[in-house]
XYZ file of C-alpha atoms in Angstrom:
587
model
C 0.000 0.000 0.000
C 1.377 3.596 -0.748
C 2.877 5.688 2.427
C -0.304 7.739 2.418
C -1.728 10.582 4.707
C -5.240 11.142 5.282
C -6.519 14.637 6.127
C -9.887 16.410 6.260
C -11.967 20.009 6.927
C -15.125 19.450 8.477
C -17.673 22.224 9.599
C -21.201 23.300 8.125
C -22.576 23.828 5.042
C -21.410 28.027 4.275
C -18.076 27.574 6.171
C -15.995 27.404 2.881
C -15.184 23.585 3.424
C -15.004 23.221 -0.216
C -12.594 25.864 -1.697
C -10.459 25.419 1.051
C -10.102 21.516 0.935
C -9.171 22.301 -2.782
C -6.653 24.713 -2.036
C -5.244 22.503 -0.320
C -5.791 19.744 -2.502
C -3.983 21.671 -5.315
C -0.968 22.567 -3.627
C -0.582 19.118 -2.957
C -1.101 18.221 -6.411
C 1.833 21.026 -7.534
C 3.872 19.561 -4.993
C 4.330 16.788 -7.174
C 2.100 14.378 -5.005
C -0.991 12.146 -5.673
C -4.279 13.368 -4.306
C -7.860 11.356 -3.993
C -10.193 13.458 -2.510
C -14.024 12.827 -1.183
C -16.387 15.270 0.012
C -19.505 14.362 2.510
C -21.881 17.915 2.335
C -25.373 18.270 3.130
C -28.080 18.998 0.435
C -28.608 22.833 1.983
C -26.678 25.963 1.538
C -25.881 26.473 4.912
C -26.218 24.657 8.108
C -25.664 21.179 8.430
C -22.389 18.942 8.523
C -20.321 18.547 5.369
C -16.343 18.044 4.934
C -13.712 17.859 2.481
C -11.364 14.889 2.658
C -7.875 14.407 1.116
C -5.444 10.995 0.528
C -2.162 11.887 -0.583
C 0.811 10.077 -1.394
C 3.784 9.949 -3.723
C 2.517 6.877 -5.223
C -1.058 6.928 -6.909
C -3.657 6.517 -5.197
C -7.734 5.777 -6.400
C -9.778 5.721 -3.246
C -10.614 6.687 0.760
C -9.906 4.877 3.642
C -11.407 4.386 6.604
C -8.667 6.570 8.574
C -7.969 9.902 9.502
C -4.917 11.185 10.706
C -4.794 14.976 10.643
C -8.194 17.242 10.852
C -9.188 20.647 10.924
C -12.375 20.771 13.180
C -14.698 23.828 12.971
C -17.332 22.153 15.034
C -17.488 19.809 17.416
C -19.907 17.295 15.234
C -16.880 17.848 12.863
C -14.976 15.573 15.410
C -17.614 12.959 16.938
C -18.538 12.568 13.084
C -15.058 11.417 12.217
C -14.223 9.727 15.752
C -14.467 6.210 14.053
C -12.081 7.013 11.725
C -9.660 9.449 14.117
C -6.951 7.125 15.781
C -3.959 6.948 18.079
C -1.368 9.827 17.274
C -4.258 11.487 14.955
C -3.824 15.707 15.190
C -6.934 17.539 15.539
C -6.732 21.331 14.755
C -9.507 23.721 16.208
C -9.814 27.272 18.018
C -10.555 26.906 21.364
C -11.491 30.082 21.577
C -15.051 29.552 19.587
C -17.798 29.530 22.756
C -19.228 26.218 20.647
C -15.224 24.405 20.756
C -14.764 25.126 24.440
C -15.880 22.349 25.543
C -13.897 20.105 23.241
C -12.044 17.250 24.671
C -9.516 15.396 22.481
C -8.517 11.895 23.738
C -5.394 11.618 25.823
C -4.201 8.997 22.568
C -4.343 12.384 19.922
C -2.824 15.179 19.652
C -4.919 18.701 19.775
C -3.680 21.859 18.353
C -6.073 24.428 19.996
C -4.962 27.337 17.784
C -6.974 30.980 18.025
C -8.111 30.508 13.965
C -10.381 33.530 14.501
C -7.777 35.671 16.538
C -5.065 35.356 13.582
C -7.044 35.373 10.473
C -8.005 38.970 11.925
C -4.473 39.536 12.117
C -3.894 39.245 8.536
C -6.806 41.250 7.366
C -10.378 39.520 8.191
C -11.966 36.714 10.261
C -13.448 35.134 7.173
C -9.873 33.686 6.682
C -9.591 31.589 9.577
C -10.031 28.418 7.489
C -6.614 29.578 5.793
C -5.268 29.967 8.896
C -5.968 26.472 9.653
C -4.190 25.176 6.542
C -0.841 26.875 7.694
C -1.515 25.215 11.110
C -1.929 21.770 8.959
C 1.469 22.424 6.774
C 3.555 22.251 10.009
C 1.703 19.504 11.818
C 2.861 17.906 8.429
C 6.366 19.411 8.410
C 5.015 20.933 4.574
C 6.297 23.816 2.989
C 3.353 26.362 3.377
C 4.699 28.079 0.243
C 3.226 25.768 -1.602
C -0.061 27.182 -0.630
C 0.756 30.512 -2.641
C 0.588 29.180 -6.350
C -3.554 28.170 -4.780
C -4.056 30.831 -3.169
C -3.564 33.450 -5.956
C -5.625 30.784 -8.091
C -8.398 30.986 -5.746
C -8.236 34.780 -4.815
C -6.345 36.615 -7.921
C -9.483 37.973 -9.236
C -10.081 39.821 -6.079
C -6.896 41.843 -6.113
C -3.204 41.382 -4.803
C -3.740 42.484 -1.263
C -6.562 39.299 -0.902
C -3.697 37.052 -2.225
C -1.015 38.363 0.262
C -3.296 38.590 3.327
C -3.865 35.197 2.536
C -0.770 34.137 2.679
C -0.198 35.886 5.781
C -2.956 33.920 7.446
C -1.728 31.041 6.095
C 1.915 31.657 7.763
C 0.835 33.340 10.730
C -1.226 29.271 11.331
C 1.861 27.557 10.799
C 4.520 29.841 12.870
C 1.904 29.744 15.907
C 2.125 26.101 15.405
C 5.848 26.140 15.410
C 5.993 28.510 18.378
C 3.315 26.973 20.731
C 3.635 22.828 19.906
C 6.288 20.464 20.132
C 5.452 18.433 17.762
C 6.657 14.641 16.692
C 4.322 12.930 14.669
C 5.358 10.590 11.415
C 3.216 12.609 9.260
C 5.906 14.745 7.110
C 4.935 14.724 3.121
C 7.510 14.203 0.871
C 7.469 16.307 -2.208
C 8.512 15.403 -6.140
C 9.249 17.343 -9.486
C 6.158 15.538 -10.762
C 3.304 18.116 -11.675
C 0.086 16.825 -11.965
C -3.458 18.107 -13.540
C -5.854 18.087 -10.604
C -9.183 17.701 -12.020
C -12.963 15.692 -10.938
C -14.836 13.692 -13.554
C -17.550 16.702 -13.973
C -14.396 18.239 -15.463
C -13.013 15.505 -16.851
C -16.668 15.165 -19.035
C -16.697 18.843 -19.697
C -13.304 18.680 -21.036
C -13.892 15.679 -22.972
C -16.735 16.950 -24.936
C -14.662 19.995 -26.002
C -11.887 17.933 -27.672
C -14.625 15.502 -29.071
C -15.713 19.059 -30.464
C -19.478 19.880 -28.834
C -20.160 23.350 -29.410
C -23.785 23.182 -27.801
C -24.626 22.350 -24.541
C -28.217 22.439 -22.699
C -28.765 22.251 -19.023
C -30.799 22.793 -15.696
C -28.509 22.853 -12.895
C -29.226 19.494 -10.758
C -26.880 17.967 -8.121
C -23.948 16.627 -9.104
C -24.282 17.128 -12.964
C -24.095 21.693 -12.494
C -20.146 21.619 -12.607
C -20.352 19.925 -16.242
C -22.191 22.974 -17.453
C -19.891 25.268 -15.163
C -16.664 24.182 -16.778
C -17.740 24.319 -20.594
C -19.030 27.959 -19.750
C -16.777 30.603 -20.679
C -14.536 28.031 -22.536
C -16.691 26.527 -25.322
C -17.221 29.984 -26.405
C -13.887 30.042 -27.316
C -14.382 27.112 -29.950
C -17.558 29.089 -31.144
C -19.670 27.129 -29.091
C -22.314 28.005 -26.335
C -24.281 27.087 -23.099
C -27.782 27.734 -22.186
C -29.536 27.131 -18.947
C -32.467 25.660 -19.843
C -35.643 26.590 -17.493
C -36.492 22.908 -16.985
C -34.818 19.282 -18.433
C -37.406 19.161 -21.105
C -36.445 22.338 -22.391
C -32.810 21.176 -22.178
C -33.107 17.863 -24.138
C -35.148 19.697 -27.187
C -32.565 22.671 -27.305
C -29.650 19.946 -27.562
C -31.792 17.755 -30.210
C -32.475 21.006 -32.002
C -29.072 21.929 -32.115
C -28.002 18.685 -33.073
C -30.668 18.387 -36.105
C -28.499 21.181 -36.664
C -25.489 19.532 -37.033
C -23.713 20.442 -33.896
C -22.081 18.068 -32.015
C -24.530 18.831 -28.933
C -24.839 17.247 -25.177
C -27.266 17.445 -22.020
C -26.155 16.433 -18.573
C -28.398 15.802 -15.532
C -29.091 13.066 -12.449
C -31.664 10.914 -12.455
C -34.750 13.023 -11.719
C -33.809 15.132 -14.959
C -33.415 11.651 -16.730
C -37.198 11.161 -16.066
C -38.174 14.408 -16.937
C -36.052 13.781 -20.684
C -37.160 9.874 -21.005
C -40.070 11.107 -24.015
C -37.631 13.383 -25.866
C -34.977 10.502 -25.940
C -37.279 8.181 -27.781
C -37.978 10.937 -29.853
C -33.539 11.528 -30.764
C -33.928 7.917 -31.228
C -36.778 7.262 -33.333
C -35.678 10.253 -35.502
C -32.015 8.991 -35.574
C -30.491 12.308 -34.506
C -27.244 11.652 -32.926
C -27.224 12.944 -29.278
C -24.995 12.634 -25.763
C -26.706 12.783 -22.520
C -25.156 12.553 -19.345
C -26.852 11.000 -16.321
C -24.657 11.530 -13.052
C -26.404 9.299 -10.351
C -26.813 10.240 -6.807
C -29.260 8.692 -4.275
C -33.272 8.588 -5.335
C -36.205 7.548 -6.369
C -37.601 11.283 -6.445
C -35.495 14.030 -4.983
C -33.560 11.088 -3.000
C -30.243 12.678 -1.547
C -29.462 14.426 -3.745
C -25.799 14.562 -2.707
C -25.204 11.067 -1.847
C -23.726 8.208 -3.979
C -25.625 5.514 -5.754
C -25.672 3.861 -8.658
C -29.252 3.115 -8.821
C -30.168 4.133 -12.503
C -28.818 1.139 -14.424
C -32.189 -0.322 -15.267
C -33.765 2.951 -16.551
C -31.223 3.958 -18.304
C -30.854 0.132 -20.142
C -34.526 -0.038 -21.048
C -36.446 3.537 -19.848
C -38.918 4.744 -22.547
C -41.821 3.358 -24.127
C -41.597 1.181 -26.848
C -38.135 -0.154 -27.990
C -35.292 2.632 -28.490
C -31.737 1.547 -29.559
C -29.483 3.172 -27.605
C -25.302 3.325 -26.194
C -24.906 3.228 -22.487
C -21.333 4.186 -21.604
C -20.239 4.066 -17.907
C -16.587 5.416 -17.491
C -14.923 3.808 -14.175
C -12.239 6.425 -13.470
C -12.248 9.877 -13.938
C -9.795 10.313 -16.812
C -12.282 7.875 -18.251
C -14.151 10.526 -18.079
C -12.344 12.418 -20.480
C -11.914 9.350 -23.416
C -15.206 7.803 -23.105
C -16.975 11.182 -23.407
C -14.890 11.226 -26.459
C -16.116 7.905 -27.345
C -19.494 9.025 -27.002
C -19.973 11.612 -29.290
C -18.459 9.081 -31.895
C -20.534 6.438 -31.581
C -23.887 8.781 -31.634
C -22.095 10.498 -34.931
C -21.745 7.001 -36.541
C -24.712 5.443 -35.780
C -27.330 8.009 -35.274
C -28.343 7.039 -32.104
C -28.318 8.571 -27.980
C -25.823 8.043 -25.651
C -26.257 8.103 -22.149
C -22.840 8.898 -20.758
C -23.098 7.748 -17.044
C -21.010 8.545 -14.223
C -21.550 8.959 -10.194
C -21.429 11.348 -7.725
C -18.528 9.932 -6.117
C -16.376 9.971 -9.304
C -18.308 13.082 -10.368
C -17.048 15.600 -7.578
C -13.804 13.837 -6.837
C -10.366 15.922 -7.632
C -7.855 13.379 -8.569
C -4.391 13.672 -10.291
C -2.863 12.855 -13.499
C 0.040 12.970 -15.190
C -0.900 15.363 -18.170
C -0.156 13.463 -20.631
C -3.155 11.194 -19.730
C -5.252 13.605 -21.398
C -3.183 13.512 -24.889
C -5.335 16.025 -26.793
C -2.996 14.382 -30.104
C -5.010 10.912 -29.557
C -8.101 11.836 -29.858
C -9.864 11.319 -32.917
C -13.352 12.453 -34.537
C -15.345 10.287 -36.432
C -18.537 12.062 -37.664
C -20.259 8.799 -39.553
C -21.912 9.352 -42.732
C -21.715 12.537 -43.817
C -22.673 12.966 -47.006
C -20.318 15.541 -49.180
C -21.723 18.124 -51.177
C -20.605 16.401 -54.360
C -22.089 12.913 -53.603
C -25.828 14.140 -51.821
C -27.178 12.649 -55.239
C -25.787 9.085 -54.225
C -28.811 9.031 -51.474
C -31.635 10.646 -53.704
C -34.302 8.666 -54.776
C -35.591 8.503 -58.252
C -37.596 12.553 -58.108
C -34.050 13.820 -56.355
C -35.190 13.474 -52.916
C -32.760 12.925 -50.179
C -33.629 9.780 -47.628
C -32.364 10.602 -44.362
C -33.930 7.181 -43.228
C -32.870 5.134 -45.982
C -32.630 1.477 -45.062
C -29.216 0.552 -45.705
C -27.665 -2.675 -44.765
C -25.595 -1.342 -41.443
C -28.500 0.427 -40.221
C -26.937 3.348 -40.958
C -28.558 5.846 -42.872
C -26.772 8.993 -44.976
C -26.729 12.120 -43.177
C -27.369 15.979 -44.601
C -27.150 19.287 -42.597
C -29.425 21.843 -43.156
C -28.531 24.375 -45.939
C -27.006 21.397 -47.413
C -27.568 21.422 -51.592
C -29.336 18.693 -52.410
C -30.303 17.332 -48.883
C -33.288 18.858 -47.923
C -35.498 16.746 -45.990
C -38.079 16.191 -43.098
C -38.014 13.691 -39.937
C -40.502 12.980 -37.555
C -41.384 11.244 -34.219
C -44.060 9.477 -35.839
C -43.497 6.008 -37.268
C -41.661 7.496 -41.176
C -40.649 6.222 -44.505
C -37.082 6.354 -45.985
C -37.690 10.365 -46.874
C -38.500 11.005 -43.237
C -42.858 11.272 -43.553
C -44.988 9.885 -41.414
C -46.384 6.343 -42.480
C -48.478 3.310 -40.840
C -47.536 0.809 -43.401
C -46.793 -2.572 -41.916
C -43.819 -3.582 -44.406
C -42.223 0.194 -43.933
C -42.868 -0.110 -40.115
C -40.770 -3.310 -40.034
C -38.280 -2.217 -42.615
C -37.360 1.221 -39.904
C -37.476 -0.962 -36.759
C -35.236 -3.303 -37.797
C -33.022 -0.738 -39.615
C -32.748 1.239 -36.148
C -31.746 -1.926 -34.258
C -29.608 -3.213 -36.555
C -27.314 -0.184 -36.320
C -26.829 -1.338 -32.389
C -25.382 -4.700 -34.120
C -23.451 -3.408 -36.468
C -21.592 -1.262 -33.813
C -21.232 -4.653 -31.416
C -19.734 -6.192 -34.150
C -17.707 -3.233 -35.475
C -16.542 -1.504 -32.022
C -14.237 -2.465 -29.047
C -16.130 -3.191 -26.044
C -14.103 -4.934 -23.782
C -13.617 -4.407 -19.964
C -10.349 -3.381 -18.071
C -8.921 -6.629 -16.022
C -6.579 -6.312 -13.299
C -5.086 -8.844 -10.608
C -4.269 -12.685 -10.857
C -6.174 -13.702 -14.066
C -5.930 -17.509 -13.509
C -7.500 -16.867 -10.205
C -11.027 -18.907 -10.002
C -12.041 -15.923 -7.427
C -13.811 -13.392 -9.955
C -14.911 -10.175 -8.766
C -17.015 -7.580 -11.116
C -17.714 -4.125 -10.639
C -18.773 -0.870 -13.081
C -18.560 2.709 -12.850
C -16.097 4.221 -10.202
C -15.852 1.178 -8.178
C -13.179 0.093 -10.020
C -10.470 2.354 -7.599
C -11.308 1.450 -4.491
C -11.261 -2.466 -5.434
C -8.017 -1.986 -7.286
C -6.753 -0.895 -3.790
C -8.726 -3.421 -2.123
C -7.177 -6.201 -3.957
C -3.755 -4.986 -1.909
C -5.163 -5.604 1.089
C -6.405 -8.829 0.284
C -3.004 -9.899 -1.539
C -1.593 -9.129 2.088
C -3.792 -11.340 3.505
C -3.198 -13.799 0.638
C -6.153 -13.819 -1.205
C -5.653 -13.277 -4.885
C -8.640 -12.244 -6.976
C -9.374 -11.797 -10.473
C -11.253 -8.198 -11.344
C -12.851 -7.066 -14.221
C -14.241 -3.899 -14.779
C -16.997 -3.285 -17.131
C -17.061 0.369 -18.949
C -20.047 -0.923 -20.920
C -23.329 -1.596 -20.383
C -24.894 -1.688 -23.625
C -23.668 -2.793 -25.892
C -21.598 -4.952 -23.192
C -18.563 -7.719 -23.266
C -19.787 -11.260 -23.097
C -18.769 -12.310 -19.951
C -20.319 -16.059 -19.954
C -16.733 -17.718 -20.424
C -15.000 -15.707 -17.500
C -17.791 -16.367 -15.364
C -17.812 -19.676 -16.217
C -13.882 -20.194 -15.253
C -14.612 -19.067 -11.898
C -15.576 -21.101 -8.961
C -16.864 -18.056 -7.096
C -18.400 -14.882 -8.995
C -18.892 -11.196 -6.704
C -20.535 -8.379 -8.224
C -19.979 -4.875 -6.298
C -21.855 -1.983 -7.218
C -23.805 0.591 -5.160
C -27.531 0.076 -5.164
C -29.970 -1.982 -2.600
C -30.851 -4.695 -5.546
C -28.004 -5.561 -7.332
C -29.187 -3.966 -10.711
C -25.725 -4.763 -12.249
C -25.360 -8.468 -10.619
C -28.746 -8.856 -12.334
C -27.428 -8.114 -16.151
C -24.124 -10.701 -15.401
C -26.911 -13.158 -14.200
C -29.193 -12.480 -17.086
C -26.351 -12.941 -19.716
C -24.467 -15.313 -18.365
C -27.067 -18.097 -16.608
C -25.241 -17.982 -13.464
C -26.251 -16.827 -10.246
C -23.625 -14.337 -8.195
C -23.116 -13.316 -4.816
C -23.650 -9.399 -4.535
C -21.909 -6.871 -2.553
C -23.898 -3.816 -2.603
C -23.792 -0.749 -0.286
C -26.770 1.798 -0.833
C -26.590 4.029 2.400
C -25.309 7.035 0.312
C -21.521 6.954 0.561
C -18.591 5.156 -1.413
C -17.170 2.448 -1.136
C -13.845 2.324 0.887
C -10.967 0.536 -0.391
C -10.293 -1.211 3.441
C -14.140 -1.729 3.619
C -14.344 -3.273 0.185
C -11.376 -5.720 1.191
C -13.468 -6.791 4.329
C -16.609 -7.446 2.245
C -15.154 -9.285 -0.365
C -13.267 -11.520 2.269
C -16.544 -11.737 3.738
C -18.297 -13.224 0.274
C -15.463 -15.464 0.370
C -16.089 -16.690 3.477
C -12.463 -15.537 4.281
C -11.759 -14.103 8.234
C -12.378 -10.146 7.157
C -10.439 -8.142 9.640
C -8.786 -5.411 7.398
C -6.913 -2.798 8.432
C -5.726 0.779 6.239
């Protein structure tokens, strides 16, 4: 396991837990280490617990674990919350000088650093940067250079003028020299630093910045927890490809401005969660039916209805598989790390290009709001390639006219693939509707025409299984009979988990699926296995259900539906558990 360090903000909802967890993240990140971070906030803008959690190591690391060794505590729920996770030699920072900390009592096994937060931050210029204050107070518990808080600092505050910047950085100093002055400290917590520079980035971002090198120059949205930040990051910089945003005033009106758009000819895209999936569900038979090539993102949180709405889950498998009356060929892509994020939004402008069909692109909150770092060349803008399908050029529209010059947008052709014109195009005019249509695109009941467009739409699904790559990622011992499964971003923390069970001598096979329709076959590696565990997080096993259904074997599931990740030290303990190994696991 990588020498890692585990640190955390907690307070409420309004107390800037967020920017300053990623201030700190990013220094970290420029310090040429490897950062995981997790977040736990309440679905309110103010009031109620929420907290910003880092891992960090030289090595890379892809998940949480279930231990805390240095946290900043603004309240004292911040530290009975993370008491189960707090452990011998663990540093808790707080201002005992707040009437609500007075009264805190760290155990004689930690070590407290009651430092006046308040007292100094108004020493550099303003209460309100107490939190800042804390983070110098962290970079000496963890013998850290707090210079390399500047180059995030005058990220976060350059807008607001150089004397925000440097007062700032004089609360951030003023935390760590009172540290210094007032503490002997010897803990083992000191954090090495490297050349390495990394590109600190979640997989909101990661999407975002994938559709822009896949080249979408329209996006539609309502904001909706945790899809917003996808329409935050392409505004402001898909304008610079002579693209745009709109916020839509509901999903509806979001999914008909992207299908207009694309009708168009832009490369367009839509993200939301699942109650904006429900809302959309009619217009995406209607991007089907009319074969208008479309991305939608669904990032999952906790439901049905409004759910929690800032919780994990991956509970919309089954609507997104078969949602929507009638029978609508579709791509469901489900990226399991964030720079997967990046290449298979990439992917899934391509595929809805080449075959005319929607995409649901379909990520999680937990991979959705996690920072992570990368080298930057995992995000080689060179590799990535744009495949637009079947075009038609200018000089060739009369190739896909029928007999009175009339272009066929819905010609039946023997891929299932049907030409494509833009508007304006010479030659290509033509009309589409979301009634049952005819090879020119009007609206028809005939029974032999009916069959002829229904099998035409889902034979363009088989033509891309049969033309495309979609295999899963495998990692571990691959002649082990022990076969765990897992989608989405599951796949980190059972990568790590799979060290703690090699520890303990228990070697596992793991595949990873990115796809769940079209999907990999899995009936032979299921079939080599003696015991088969599917992981995913939902109360019914929506996932373990589509192994069982393809491959006539029944699994043991390890789901976890009470709203938060899964831990890689957890994980270990539950799979040991499924194997009816002794599960004692510790990070």
């Amino acid at each position: 396991m990588p020498a890692d360090l585990n640190w955390a903000i907690g307070g409420e909802a309004g107390d800037g837990i967020d920017s300053t967890g990623k201030i700190f993240a990013q220094a970290l990140s420029r310090a040429g280490r490897h950062v995981f971070t997790s977040k736990d906030f309440a679905s309110r803008i103010r009031g109620g617990y929420t907290a910003y959690k880092i891992r960090t190591s030289v090595d890379r690391v892809e998940s949480v674990v279930d231990r805390l060794d240095i946290l900043i505590a603004l309240t004292q729920r911040t530290v009975e919350e993370n008491m189960d996770e707090l452990h011998e030699g663990s540093v808790i920072i707080y201002d005992g000088e707040r009437t609500t900390m007075q009264d805190l009592e760290i155990p004689d096994e930690m070590v407290g650093l009651d430092v006046p937060l308040k007292s100094l931050a108004e020493d550099a210029g303003g209460a309100i940067m107490r939190n800042i204050v804390a983070l110098g107070a962290a970079c000496e518990a963890t013998n850290f250079d707090v210079a390399f808080l500047d180059e995030s600092l005058n990220k976060r505050f350059g807008a607001k003028g150089e004397s925000i910047v440097e007062n700032n950085k004089k609360a951030a100093r003023l935390g760590q020299e009172y540290v210094e002055e007032h503490f002997d400290l010897d803990t083992d917590y000191d954090l090495d630093t490297t050349d390495e520079d990394y590109v600190l980035l979640n997989g909101d971002e990661a999407i975002g910045m994938g559709a822009l090198a896949a080249g979408c120059r329209f996006y539609a949205g309502y904001p909706i927890t945790p899809a917003t930040n996808v329409m935050e990051y392409l505004t402001g910089r898909i304008e610079e490809y002579g693209g745009g945003v709109v916020q839509a005033e509901d999903e509806l009106s979001a999914i008909n401005m992207a299908l207009g758009a694309a009708r168009a000819g832009a490369r367009s895209m839509t993200a939301t969660s699942g109650p904006g999936i429900d809302l959309m569900t009619e217009t995406f038979g209607l991007v089907a039916t009319t074969e208008t090539p479309l991305v939608i993102v669904d990032v999952m949180r906790s439901g049905p209805s409004t759910g929690m709405p800032t919780k994990q889950e991956q509970g919309d498998l089954n609507m997104l598989l078969y949602g929507g009356h009638g029978e609508i060929p579709r791509f469901v892509v489900a990226p399991t790390t964030v720079s997967e994020c990046f290449w298979k939004t990439v992917e899934a402008f391509n595929y809805a290009e080449k075959y005319q069909t929607p995409v649901y692109l379909v990520a999680d909150l937990a991979m959705a709001v996690t920072e992570q770092t990368f080298p930057p060349e995992e995000f080689d803008m060179d590799a990535v390639e744009v495949d637009r399908g079947k075009v038609v050029a200018d000089d060739a529209i009369d190739e896909w006219q029928n007999e009175k010059g009339q272009f066929q947008p819905h010609l039946a052709t023997e891929d299932g693939v049907s030409p494509r014109a833009f508007p304006g195009q010479a030659g290509g005019a033509h009309m589409t509707t979301g009634l049952e249509h005819d090879a020119l695109g009007r609206r028809t009941e005939e029974e032999e025409v009916r069959l002829e467009q229904v099998d035409k739409r889902t034979r363009k699904v088989e033509t891309a299984r049969e033309q495309e790559d979609w295999d899963y990622r495998e990692f571990g011992d691959a002649d082990s009979e022990k076969l765990v499964i897992s989608w989405g971003s599951n796949e980190g923390p059972m990568r790590e988990a799979m060290e703690f069970l090699e520890e303990d001598g228990v070697n596992v096979r793991f595949i990873s699926v990115p796809y769940m329709f079209p999907r990999p076959d899995l009936t032979e590696e299921v079939e080599a296995a003696d015991e088969v565990i599917v992981v995913e997080c939902n109360a019914t096993g929506q996932f373990a259900d589509v192994v069982e259904h393809d491959t006539l074997t029944r699994v043991t599931r390890v789901n976890k539906y009470n709203g938060v990740r899964f831990k890689a030290d957890e994980l270990a303990e539950e799979i040991k558990q499924a194997l009816g190994e002794s599960a004692e696991v510790t990070a």
